[in-house]
Coordinates of C-alpha atoms and ligand atoms in Angstrom, one line a residue:
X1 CA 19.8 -3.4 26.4
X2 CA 19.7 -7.1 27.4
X3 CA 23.6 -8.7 27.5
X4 CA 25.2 -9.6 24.3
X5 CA 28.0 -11.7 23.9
X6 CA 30.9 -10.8 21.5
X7 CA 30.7 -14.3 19.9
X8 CA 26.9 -13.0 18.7
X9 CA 28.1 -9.7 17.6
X10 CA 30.8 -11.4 15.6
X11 CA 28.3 -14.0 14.2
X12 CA 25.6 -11.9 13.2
X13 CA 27.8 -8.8 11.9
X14 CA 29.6 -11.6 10.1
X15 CA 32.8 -10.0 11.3
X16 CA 36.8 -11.0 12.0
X17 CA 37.7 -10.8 15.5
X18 CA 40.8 -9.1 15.9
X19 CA 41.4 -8.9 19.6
X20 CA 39.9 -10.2 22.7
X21 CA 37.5 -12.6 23.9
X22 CA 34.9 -14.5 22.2
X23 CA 32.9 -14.9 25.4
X24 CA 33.2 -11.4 26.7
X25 CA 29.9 -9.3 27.2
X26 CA 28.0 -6.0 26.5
X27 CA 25.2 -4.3 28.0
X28 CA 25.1 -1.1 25.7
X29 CA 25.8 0.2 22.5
X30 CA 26.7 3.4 20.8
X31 CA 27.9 5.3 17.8
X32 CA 28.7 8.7 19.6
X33 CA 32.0 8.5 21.2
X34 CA 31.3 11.7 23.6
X35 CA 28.9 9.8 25.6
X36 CA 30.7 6.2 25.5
X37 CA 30.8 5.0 29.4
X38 CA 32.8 2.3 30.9
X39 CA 32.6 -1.4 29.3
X40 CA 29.9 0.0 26.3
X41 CA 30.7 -1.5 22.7
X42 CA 31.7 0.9 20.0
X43 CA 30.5 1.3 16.5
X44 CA 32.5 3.9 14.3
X45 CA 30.3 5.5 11.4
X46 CA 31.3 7.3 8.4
X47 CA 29.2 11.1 8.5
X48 CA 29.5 13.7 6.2
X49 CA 31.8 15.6 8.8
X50 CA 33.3 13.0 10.6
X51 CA 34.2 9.5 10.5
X52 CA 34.0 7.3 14.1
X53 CA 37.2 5.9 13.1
X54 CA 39.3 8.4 14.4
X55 CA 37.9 8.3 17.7
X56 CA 38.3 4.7 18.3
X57 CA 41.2 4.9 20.6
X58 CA 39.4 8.0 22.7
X59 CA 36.8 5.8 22.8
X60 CA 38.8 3.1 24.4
X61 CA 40.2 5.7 27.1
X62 CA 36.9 6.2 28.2
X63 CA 36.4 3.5 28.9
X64 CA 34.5 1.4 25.8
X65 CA 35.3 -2.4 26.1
X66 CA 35.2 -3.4 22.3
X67 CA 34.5 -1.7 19.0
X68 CA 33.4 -2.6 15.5
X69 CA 36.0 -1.3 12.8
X70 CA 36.1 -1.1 8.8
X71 CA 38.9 0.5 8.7
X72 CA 42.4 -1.7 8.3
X73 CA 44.1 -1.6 12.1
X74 CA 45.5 -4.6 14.1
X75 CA 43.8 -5.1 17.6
X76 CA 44.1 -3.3 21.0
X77 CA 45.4 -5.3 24.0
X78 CA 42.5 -6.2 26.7
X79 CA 40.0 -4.6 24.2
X80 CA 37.6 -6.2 21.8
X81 CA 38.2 -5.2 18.1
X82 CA 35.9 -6.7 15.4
X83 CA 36.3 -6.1 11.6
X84 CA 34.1 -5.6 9.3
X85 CA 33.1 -4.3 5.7
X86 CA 31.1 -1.5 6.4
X87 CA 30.0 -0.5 9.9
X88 CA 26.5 1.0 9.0
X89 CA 25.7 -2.4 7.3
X90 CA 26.7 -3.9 10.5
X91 CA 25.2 -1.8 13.0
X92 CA 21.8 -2.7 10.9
X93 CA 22.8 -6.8 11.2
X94 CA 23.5 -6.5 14.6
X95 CA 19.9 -4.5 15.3
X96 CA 18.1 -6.8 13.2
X97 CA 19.4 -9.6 15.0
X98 CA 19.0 -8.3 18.2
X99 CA 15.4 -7.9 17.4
X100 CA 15.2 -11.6 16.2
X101 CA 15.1 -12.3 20.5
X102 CA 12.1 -10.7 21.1
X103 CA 8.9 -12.2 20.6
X104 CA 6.7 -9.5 21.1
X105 CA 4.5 -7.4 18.3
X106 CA 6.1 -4.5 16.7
X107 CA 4.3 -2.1 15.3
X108 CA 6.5 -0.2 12.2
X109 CA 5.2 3.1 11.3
X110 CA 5.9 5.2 8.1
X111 CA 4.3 8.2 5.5
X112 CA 5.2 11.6 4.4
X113 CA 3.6 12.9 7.7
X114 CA 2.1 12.4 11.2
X115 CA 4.8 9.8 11.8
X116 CA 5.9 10.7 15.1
X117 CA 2.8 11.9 16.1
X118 CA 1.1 8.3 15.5
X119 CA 3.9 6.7 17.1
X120 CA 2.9 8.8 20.3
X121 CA -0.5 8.6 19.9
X122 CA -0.1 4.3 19.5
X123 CA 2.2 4.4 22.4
X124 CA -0.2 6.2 24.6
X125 CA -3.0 3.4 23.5
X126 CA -0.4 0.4 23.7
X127 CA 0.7 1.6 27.6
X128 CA -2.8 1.1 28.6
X129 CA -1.9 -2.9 29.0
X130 CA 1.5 -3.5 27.6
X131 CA 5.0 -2.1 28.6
X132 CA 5.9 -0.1 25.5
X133 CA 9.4 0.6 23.9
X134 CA 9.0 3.4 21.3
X135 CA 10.7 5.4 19.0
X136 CA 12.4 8.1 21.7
X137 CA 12.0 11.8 19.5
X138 CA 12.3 11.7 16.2
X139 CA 15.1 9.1 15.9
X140 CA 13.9 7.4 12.4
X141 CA 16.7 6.7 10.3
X142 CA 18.8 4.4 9.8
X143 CA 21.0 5.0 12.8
X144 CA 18.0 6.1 14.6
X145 CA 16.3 2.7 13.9
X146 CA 19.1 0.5 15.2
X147 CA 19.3 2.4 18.5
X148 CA 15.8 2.1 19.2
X149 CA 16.1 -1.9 18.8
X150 CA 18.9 -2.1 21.3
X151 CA 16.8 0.0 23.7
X152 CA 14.6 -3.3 23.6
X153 CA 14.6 -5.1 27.5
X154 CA 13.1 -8.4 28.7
X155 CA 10.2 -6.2 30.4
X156 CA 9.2 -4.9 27.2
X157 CA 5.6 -6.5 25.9
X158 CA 5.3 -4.1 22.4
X159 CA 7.7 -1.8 20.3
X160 CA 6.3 0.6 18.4
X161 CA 9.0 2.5 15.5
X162 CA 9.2 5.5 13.3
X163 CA 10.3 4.9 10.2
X164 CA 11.8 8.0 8.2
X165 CA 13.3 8.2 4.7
X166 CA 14.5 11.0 2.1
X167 CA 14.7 8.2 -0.9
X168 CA 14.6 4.8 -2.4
X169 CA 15.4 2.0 -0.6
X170 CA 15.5 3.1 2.8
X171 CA 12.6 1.9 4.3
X172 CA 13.9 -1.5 3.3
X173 CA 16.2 -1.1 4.9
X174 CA 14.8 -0.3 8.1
X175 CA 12.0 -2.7 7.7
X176 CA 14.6 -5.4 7.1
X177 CA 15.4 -4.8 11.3
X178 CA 12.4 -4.1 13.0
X179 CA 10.3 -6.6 11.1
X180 CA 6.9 -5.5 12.2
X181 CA 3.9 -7.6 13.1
X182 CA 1.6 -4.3 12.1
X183 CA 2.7 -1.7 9.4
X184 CA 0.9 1.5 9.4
X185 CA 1.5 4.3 6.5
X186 CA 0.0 7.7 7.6
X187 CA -0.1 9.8 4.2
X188 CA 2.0 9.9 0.7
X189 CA 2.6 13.7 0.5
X190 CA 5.1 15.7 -1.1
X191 CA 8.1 15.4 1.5
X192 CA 11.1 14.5 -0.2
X193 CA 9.6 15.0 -3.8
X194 CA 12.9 17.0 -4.9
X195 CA 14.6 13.4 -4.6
X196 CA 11.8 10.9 -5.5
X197 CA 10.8 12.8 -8.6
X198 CA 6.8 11.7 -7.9
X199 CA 4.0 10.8 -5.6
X200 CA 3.9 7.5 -7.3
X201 CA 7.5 7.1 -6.3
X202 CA 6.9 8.0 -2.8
X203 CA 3.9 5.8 -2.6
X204 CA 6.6 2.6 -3.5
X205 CA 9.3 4.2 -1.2
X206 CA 6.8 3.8 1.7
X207 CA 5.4 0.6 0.8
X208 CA 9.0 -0.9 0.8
X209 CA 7.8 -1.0 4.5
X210 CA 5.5 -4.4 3.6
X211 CA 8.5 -6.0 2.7
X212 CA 9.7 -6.6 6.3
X213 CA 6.1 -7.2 7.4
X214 CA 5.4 -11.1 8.8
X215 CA 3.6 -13.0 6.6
X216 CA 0.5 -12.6 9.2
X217 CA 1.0 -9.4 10.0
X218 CA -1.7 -6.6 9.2
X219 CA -1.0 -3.4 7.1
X220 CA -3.3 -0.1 8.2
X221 CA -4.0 2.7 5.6
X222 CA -5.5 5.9 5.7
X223 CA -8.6 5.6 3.1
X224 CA -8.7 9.3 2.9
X225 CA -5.4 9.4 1.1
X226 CA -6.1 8.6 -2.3
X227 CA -3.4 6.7 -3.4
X228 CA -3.1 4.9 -0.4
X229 CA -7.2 4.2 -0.4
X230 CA -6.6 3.0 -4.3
X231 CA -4.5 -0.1 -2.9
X232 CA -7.5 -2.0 -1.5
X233 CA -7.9 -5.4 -2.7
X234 CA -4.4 -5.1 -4.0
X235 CA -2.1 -6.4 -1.1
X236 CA -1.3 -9.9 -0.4
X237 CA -1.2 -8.6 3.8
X238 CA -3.9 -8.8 5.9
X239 CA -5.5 -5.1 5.4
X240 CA -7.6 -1.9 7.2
X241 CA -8.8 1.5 6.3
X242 CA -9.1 4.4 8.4
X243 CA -10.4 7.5 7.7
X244 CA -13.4 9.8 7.1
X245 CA -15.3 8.4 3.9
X246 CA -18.0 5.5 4.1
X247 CA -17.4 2.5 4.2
X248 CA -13.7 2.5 5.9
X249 CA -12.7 -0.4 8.7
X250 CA -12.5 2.6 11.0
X251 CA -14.5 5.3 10.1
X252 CA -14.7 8.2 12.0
X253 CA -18.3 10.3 11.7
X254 CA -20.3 13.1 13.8
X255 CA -16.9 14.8 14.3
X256 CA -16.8 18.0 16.6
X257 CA -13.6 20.2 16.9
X258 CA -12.9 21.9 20.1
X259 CA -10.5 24.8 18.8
X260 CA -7.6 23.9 20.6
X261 CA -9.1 21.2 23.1
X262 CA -9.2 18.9 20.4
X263 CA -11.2 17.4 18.1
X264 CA -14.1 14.6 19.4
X265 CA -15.7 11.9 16.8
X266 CA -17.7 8.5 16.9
X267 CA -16.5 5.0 15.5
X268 CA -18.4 2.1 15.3
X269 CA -16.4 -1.1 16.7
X270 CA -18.1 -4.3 16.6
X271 CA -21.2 -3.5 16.4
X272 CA -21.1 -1.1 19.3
X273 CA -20.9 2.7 19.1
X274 CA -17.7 4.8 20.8
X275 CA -17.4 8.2 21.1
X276 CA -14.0 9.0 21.6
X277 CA -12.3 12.6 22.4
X278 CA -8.4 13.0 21.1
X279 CA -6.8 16.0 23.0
X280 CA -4.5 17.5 20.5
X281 CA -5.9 20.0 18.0
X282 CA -6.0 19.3 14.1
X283 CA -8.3 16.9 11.9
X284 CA -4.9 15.9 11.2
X285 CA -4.9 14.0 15.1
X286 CA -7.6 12.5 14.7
X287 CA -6.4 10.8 11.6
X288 CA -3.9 9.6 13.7
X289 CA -5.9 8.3 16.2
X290 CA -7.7 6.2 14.0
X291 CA -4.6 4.2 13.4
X292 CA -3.9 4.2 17.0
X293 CA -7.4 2.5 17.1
X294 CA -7.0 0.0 14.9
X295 CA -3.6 -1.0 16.3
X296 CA -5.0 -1.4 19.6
X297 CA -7.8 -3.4 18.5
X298 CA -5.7 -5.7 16.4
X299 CA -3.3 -6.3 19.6
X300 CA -6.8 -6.9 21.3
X301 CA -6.7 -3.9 24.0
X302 CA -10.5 -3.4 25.5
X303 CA -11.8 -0.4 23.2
X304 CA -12.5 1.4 26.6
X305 CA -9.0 1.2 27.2
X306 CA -8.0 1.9 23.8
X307 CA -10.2 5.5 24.4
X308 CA -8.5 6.2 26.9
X309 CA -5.4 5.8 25.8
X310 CA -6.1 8.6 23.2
X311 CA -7.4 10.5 26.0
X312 CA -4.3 10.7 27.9
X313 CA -2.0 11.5 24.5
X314 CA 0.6 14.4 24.9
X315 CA 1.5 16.1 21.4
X316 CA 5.8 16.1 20.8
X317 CA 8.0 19.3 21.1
X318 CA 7.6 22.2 18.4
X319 CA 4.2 20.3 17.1
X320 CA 1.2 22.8 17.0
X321 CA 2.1 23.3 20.7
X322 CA 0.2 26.5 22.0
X323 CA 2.0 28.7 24.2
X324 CA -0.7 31.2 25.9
X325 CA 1.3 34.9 26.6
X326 CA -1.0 37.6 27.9
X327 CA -3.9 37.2 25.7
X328 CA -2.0 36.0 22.6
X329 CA -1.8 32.9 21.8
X330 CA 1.1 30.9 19.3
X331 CA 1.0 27.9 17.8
X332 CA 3.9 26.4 17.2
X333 CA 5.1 24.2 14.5
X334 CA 8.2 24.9 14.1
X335 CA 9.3 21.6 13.9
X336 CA 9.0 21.2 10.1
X337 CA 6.7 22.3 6.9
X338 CA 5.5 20.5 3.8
X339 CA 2.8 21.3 1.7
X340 CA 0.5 18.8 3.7
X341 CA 1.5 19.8 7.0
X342 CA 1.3 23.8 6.5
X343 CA -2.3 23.4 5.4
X344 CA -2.7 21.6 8.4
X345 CA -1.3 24.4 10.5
X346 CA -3.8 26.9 8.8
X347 CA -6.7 24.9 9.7
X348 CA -5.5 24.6 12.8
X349 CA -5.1 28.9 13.4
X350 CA -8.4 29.2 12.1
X351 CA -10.1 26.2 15.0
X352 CA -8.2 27.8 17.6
X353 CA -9.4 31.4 17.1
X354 CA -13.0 32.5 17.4
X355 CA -14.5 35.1 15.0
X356 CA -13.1 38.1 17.0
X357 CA -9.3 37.0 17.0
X358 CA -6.5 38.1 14.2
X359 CA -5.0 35.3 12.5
X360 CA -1.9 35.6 11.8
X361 CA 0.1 33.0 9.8
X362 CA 4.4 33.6 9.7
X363 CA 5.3 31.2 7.5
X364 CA 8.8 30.0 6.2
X365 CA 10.5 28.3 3.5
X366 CA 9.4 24.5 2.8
X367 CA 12.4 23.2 1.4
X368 CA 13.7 20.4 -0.6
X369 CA 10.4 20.6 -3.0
X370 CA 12.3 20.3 -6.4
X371 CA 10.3 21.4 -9.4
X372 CA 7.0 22.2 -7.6
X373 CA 8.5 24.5 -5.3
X374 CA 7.1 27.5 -6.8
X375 CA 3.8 26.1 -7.4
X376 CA 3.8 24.8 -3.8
X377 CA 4.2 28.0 -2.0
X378 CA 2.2 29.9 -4.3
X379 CA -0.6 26.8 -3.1
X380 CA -0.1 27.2 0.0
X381 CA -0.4 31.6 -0.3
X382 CA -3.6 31.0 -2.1
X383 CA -5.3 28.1 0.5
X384 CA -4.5 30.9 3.5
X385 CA -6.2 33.4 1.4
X386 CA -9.5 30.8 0.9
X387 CA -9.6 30.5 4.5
X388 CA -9.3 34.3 5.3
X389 CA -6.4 34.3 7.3
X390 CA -6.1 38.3 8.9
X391 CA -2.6 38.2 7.8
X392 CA 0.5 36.6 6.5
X393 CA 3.9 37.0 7.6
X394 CA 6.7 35.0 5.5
X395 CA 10.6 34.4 5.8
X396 CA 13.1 33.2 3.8
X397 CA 13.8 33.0 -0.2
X398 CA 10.9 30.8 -1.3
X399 CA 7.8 31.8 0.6
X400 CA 7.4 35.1 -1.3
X401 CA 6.0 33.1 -3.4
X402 CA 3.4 32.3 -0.7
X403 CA 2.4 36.0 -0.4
X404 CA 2.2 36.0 -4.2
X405 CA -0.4 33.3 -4.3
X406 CA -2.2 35.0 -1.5
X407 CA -2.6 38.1 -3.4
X408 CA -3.4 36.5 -6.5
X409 CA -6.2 34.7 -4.9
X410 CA -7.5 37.9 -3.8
X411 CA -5.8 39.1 -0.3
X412 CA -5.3 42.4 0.4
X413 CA -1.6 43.7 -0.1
X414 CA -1.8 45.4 3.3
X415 CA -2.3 42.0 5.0
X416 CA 0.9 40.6 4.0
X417 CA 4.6 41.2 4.6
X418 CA 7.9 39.5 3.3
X419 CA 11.1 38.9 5.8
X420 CA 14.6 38.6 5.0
X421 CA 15.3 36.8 8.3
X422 CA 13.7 35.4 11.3
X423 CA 15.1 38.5 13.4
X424 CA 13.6 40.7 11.2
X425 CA 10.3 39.6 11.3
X426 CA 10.7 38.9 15.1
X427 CA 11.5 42.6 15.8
X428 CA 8.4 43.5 13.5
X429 CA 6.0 41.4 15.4
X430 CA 6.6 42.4 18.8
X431 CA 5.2 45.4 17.6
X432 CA 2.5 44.2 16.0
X433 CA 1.1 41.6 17.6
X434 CA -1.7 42.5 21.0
X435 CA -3.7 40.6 23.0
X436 CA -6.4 38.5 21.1
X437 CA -4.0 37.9 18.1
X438 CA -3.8 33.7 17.4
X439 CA -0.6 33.2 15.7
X440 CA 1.2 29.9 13.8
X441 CA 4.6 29.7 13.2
X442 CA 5.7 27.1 10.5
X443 CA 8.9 26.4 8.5
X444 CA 11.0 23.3 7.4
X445 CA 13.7 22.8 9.7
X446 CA 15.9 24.8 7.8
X447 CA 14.8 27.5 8.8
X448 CA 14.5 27.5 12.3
X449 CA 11.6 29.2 13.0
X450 CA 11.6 28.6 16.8
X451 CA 13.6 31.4 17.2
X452 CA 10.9 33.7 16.2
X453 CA 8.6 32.3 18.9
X454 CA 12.0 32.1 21.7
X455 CA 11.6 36.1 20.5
X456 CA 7.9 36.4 21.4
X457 CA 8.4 34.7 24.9
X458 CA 10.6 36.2 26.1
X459 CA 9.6 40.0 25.0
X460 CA 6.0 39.8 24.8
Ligands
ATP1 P1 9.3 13.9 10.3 O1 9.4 13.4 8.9 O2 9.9 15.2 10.5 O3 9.7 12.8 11.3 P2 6.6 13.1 11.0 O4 6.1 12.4 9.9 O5 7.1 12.4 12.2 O6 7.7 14.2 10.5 P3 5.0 14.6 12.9 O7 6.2 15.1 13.6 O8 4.1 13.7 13.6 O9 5.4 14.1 11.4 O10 4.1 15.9 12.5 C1 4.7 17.0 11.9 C2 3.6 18.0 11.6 O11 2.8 17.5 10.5 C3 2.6 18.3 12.7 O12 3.0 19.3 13.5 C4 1.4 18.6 12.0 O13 1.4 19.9 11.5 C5 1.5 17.7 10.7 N1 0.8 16.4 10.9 C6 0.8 15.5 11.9 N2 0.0 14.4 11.6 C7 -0.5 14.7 10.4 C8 -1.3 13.9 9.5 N3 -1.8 12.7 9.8 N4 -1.7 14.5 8.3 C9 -1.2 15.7 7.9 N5 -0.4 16.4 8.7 C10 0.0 15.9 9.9
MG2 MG1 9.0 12.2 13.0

């Protein structure tokens, strides 16, 4: 973080200064009081287990120069103490104005999926020329958001940010900070539906993200969603398509996938024909490539470059990462499920394995699905069936219900199993599984799936 001066964190928090001075300095901020270092500024927040408050004064022992604070208290000799109304309002002033001294493009990026994994894959095209600040794991909320912003320095040419949400109102939010030049929104998909009631409702969470966008800035859609494709003509933004069908700005066609080396496609780009290989497996990658491509050809990168930017992308932690152990090979995704992304993960067991492999899909609960839940995993069951699957594995409460679509849609009974727990279906798999077998592992983060593959690892 470049310097800021108290007087600027009292000005644009709008806050009372209670102790110290007006011209003293920071050079880093945080809201975790067990990693404050010496002379960092302080901001309490109120979680559901904690509240920062109480740890204001530890915080000052170890050092922290200055703190915000919502909470009635007088202030601390030699320290900086600035009230305020509410601190997460004021962590999201100060971020926003923080980002108000850089004049460099930011690219904001938000949908039900693929967030992260377009933020990577826009990172790994932006690098090729610029010096790129991005979103560091999944850090996309509203704390998230303002942290990234302050990890902004002089040297940095483009920012490219994650936005997440769970309802209404959030995205504003967020877009009200990072104020992107170029907003990209992957997919509207299910995630969150329990909360948001609809996909139409989703659709206006994620287009809250316009709101924030500059006046000239440039909004890319994927045209193979088809709510998102059934917003052309309609925005007031500058506007691209990406995608798959005719017709789209960026249109992918004579695509070729490579199990797990990847998928490989052609796009025509002024006039002139690419062919372009993106190293991640999943039709689903190459979707986000596509933004990734028209984000680097809007910030004017060399389309060579911008190729082999894709080229050089590396997929995140516990995202369809395959793990090779003595012949067997599992993909893991155990970073998450929704119904989007676990049909993803199917396709992507079934390009990895050749005809001769088992397939073998151990699925967990998607959660926080409301009313369709039921409906959802019985989907899900019955799409792993259509694409003959060898066998399905499932943990948890809900994803009976994806064995029952399964067998509905015609699977064998003897090709699927139900788990109580992930040890459970751990110890039965160990067993079970022998060289050849592709596997997928896939659950929402609830349910911690990881720890069946930690199980395979280390015994197989
Ligand atoms: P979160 O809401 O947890 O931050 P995210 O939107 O950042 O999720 P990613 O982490 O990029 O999503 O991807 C999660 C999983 O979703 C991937 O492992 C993959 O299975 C699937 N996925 C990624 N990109 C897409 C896409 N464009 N369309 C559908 N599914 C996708
Ligand atoms: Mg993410």
């Amino acid at each position: 973080m470049e310097i800021l001066k108290c007087k600027e964190i009292v000005k644009a928090v709008d806050g009372k200064l209670l102790s110290g001075s007006l011209e003293a300095e920071f050079s880093n901020i945080t809201t975790d009081s067990r990693v404050v270092k010496n002379g960092d500024f302080f901001i309490p927040l109120v979680g559901e287990k904690f509240d920062g408050h109480d740890y204001i004064l530890s915080s000052f022992e170890k050092g922290a120069a200055g703190c915000l604070t919502h909470r009635d208290m007088s202030g601390v000799d030699g320290k900086i103490v600035i009230k305020v109304e509410d601190t997460l309002a004021a962590l999201r002033k100060l971020a926003a104005y923080y980002r108000q001294k850089f004049d460099i493009p930011f690219v904001g990026i938000t949908g039900s999926v693929g967030k992260t994994s377009t933020k990577d894959m826009v990172y790994s095209v932006l690098s090729q020329k610029y010096n790129v600040l991005r979103t560091q794991g999944n850090f996309n909320n509203e704390i998230g958001v303002p942290l990234t912003v302050f990890n902004l320095e002089s040297y940095h040419e483009a920012a490219v940010v994650e936005m997440g949400m769970s309802g209404l109102g959030e995205i504003s939010r967020l877009t009200s900070i990072v104020r992107p030049d170029i907003a990209i929104i992957t997919n509207i998909g299910l995630s969150h539906i329990e909360k948001l009631g609809s996909r139409q409702n989703i659709l206006r969470a994620k287009m809250e993200i316009l709101e924030g966008l500059k006046d000239n800035g440039l909004v890319i859609l994927n045209g193979d969603d088809n709510l998102l494709s059934g917003l052309k003509g309609l925005l007031k933004h500058r506007t691209v398509f990406y995608g798959m069908e005719d017709g789209l700005d960026y249109q992918a066609y004579n695509i070729s996938s490579q199990g797990e080396m990847g998928t490989s496609f052609e796009i025509t780009i002024g006039y002139k024909d690419y062919k372009v290989h993106v190293p991640a497996p999943g039709i689903h990658n190459m979707h986000n490539a596509l933004a990734a491509i028209a984000v680097g050809v809007e910030l004017n990168i060399p389309v060579e470059d911008i190729i082999k930017g894709i080229g050089e992308f590396l997929p995140g932690k516990m995202r369809l990462n395959i793990i090779d152990l003595n012949g067997i090979k599992i993909i893991n995704d155990a970073y998450n499920a929704s119904p989007q992304s676990m049909e993803v993960a199917i396709n992507v067991l079934k390009d990895v394995a050749n005809s001769n492999n088992r397939t073998i899909a151990i699925l967990g609960d998607m959660l926080e699905l409301g009313d369709i839940s039921v409906k959802a995993h019985r989907d899900i069951g019955k799409y792993a069936a259509m694409k003959e699957v060898s066998y399905i594995f499932t943990v948890g409460k809900k994803s009976k219900d994806i064995l029952e679509g399964a067998i509905e849609a015609g699977m064998e009974k003897d090709r699927v199993l139900h788990f109580e727990d992930n040890a459970e279906a751990g110890k039965f798999l160990i067993d079970f599984v022998k060289p050849g077998d592709v596997l997928v592992v896939k659950g929402s983060r609830g349910m911690k799936m990881e720890e069946i593959v930690n199980l395979l690892t280390t015994e197989l």
